[in-house]
Short mmCIF file of C-alpha atoms in Angstrom, two decimals:
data_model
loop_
_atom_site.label_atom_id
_atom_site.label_comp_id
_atom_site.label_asym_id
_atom_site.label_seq_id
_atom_site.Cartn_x
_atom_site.Cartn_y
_atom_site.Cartn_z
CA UNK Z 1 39.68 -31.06 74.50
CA UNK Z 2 42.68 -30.01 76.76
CA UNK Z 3 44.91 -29.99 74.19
CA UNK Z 4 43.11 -27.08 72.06
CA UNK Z 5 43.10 -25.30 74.89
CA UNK Z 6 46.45 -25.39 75.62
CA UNK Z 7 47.14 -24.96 72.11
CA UNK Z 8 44.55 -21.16 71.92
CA UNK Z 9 46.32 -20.43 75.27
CA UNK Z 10 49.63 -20.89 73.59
CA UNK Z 11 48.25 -18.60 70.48
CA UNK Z 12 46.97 -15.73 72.97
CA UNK Z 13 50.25 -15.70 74.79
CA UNK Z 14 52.32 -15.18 71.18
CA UNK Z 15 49.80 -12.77 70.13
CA UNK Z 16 50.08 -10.59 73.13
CA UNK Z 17 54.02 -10.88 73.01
CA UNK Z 18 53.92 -9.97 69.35
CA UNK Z 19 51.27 -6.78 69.55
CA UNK Z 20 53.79 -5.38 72.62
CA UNK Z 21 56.37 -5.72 70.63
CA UNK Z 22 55.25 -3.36 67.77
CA UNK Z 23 54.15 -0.67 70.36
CA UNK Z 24 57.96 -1.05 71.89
CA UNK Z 25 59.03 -0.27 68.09
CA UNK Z 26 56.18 2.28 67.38
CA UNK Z 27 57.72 4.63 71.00
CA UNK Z 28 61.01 3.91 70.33
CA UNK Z 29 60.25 5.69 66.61
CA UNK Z 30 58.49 8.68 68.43
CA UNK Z 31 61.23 9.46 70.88
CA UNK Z 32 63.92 8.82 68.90
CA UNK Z 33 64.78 11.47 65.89
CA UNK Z 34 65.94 10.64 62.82
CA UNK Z 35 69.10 12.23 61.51
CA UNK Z 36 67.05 14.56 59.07
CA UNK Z 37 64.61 15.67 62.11
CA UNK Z 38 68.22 17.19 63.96
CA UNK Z 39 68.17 20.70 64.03
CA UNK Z 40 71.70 22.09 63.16
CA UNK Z 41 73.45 24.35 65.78
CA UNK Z 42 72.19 27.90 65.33
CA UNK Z 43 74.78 30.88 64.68
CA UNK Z 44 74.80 34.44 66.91
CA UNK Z 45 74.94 37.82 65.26
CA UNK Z 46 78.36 37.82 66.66
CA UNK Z 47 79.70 34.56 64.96
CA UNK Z 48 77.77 35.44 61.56
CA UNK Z 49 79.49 39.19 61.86
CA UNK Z 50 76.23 40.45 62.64
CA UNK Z 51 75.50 43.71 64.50
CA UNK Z 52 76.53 42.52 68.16
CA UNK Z 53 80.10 41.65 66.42
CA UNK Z 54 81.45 44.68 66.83
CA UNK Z 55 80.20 45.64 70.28
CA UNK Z 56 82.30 48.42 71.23
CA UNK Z 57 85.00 47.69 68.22
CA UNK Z 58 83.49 51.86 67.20
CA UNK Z 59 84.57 53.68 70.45
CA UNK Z 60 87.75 51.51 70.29
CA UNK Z 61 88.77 52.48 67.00
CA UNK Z 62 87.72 56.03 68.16
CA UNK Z 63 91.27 58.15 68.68
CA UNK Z 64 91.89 60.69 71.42
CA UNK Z 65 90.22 63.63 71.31
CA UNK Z 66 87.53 62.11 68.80
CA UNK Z 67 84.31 61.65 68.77
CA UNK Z 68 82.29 58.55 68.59
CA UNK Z 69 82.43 58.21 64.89
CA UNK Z 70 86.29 58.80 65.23
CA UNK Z 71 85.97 62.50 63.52
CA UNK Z 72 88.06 64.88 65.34
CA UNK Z 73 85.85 67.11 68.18
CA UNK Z 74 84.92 70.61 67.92
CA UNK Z 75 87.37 73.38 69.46
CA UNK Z 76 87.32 74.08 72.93
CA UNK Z 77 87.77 77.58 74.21
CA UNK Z 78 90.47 75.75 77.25
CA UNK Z 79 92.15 74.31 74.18
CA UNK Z 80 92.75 77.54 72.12
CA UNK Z 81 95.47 80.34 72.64
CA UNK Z 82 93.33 83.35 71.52
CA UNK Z 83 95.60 86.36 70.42
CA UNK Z 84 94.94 89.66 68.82
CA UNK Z 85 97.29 91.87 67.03
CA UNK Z 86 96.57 95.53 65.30
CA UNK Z 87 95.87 94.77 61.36
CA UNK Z 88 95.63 98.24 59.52
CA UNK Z 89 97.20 99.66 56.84
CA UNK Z 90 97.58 103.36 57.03
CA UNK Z 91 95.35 104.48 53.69
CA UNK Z 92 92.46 101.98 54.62
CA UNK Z 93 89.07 103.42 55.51
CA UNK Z 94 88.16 101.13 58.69
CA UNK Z 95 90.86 99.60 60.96
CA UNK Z 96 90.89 95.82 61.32
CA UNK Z 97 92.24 93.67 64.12
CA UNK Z 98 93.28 89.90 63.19
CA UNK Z 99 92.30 87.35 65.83
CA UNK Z 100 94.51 84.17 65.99
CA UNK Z 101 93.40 80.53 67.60
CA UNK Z 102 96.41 78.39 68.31
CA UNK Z 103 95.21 75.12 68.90
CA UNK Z 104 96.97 73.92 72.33
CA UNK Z 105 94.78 71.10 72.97
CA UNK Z 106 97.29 68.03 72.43
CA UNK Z 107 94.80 67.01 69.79
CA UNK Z 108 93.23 67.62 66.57
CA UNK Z 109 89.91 69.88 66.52
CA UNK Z 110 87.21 71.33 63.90
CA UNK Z 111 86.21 75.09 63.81
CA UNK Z 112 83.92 76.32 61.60
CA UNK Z 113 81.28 79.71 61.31
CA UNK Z 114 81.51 83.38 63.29
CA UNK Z 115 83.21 83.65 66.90
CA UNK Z 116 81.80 85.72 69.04
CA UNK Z 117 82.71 89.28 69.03
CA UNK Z 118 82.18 91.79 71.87
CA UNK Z 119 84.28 95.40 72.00
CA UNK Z 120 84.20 96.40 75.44
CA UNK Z 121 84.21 100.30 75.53
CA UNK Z 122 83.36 103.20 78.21
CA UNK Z 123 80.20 103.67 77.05
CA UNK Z 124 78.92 99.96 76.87
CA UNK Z 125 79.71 96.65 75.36
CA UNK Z 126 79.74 96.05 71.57
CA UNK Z 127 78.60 93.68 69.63
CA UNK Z 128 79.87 93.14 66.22
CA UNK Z 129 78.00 92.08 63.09
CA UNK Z 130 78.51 88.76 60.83
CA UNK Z 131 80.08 89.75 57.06
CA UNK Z 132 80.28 87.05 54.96
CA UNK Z 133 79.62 83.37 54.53
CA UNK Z 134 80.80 80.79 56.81
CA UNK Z 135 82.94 78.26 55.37
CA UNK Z 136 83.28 74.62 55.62
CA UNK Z 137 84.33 73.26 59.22
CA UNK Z 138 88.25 73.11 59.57
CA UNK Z 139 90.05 70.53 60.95
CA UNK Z 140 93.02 73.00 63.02
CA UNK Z 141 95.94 70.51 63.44
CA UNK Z 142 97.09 70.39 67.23
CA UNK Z 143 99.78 73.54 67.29
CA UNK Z 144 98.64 75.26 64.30
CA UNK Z 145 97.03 78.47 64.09
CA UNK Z 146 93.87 80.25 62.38
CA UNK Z 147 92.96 83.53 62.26
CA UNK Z 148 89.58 85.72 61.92
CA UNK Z 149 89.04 89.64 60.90
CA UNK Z 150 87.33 91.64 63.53
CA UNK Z 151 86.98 95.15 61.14
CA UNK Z 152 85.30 98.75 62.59
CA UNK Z 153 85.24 102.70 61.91
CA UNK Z 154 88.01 105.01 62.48
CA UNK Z 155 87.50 107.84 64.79
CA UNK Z 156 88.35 110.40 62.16
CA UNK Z 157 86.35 113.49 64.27
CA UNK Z 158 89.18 114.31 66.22
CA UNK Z 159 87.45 113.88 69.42
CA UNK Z 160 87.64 111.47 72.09
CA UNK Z 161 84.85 109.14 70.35
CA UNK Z 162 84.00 105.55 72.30
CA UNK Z 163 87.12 104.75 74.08
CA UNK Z 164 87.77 100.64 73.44
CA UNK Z 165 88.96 98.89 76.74
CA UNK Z 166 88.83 95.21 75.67
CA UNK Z 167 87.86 92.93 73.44
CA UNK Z 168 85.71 89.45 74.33
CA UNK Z 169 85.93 86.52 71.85
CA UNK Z 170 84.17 83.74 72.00
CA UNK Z 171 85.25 81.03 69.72
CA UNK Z 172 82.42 78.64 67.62
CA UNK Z 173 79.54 76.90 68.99
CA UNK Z 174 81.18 77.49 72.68
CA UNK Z 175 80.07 79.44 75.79
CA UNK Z 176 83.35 80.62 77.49
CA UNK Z 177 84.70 83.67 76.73
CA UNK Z 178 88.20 85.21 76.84
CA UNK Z 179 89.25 88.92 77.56
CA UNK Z 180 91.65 90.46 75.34
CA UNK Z 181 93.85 93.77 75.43
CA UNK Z 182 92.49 95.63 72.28
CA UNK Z 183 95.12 96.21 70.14
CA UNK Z 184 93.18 98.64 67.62
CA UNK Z 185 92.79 102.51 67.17
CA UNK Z 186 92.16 103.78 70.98
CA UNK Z 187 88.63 105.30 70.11
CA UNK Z 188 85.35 104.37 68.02
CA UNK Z 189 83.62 107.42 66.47
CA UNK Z 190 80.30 108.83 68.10
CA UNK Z 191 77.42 107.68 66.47
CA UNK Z 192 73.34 107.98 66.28
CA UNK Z 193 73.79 103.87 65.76
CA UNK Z 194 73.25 104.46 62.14
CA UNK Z 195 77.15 105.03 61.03
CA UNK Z 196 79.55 102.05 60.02
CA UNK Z 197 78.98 98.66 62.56
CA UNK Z 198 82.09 96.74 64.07
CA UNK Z 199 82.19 93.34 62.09
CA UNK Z 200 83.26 90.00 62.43
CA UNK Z 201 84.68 87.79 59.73
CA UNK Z 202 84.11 83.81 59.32
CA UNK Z 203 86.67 81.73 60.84
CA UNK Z 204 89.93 81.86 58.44
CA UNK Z 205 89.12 85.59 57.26
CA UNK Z 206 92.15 87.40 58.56
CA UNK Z 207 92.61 89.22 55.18
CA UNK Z 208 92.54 92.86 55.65
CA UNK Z 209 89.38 94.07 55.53
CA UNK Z 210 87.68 90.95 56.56
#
């Protein structure tokens, strides 16, 4: 009788061994993953030339005086030489003034479209009228030169008329203004307002006539 017990103890021990063995192999499988459950190392935007890549590469590339998608600014009043010399042709029915910008910047700039024209006379400013169509913007080199038409009546009465005392140009798409000597005919004729307007030609206009 004593030995089948020893011999169902000796079974229950090897049992219990054996059943605590498969759980040891069952948690080692659950904690340790298989080479095909490994997630591969994951790529940033910047490694995969994604957007982040080029963080600041734009505004690097960008060149002096450009703007952040490396196309030359606009033209700065500070960075223009304005000049204005007499344009008429004895024979011609109005008299024209030619306006220059020199670009002094140290840089390249666009201009495009109508400066702003203002004949300053004894009687009152002047504004003067858009003729024509603007053209496409212009890149002006740094230290060249463009030119616009600023056209108006003759004083043919042989009076006094309007006497001119300056002329105010503001260039393109700017606010600051710059005071010139007028160069012109002394006088505008007296009008009602309904006789020939002073007019201002597109950027790159400084054919006679505008």
């Amino acid at each position: 009788m004593r030995s089948h017990t020893i011999t169902f103890a000796a079974l229950a021990v090897a049992a219990g061994l054996s059943l605590t063995a498969c759980q040891n192999d069952d948690d080692a499988a659950q904690t340790d993953p298989s080479p095909a459950a490994t997630s591969s190392p994951s790529h940033s935007s910047a490694d995969s030339g994604g957007p982040d890549a080029g963080a600041g590469g734009e505004d690097a590339d960008a060149g002096a005086g450009s703007d952040a998608s490396g196309q030359a600014a606009k033209c700065r009043t500070d960075g223009l030489k304005i000049t204005a010399i007499d344009n008429f042709i004895d024979g011609d029915p109005r008299g024209t003034v030619a306006v220059e910008m020199e670009n002094t910047s140290g840089r390249d700039c666009v201009v495009a479209g109508f400066a702003g024209v203002d004949l300053k006379t004894d009687s009152g400013s002047i504004s003067a009228d858009r003729k024509g169509a603007p053209g496409d913007p212009y890149v002006l080199k740094n230290g060249k030169k463009i030119a616009f038409s600023v056209t108006y009546p003759l004083n043919e009465t042989g009076g006094t008329g309007v006497r001119i005392t300056g002329l105010v140009v503001t260039p393109p798409n700017e606010t600051k203004s710059v005071t010139l000597a007028w160069p012109g005919k002394p006088s505008l004729p007296v009008t009602d307002g309904s006789g020939d307007p002073v007019t201002v030609g597109p950027i790159g206009s400084a054919g006679q006539g505008g």
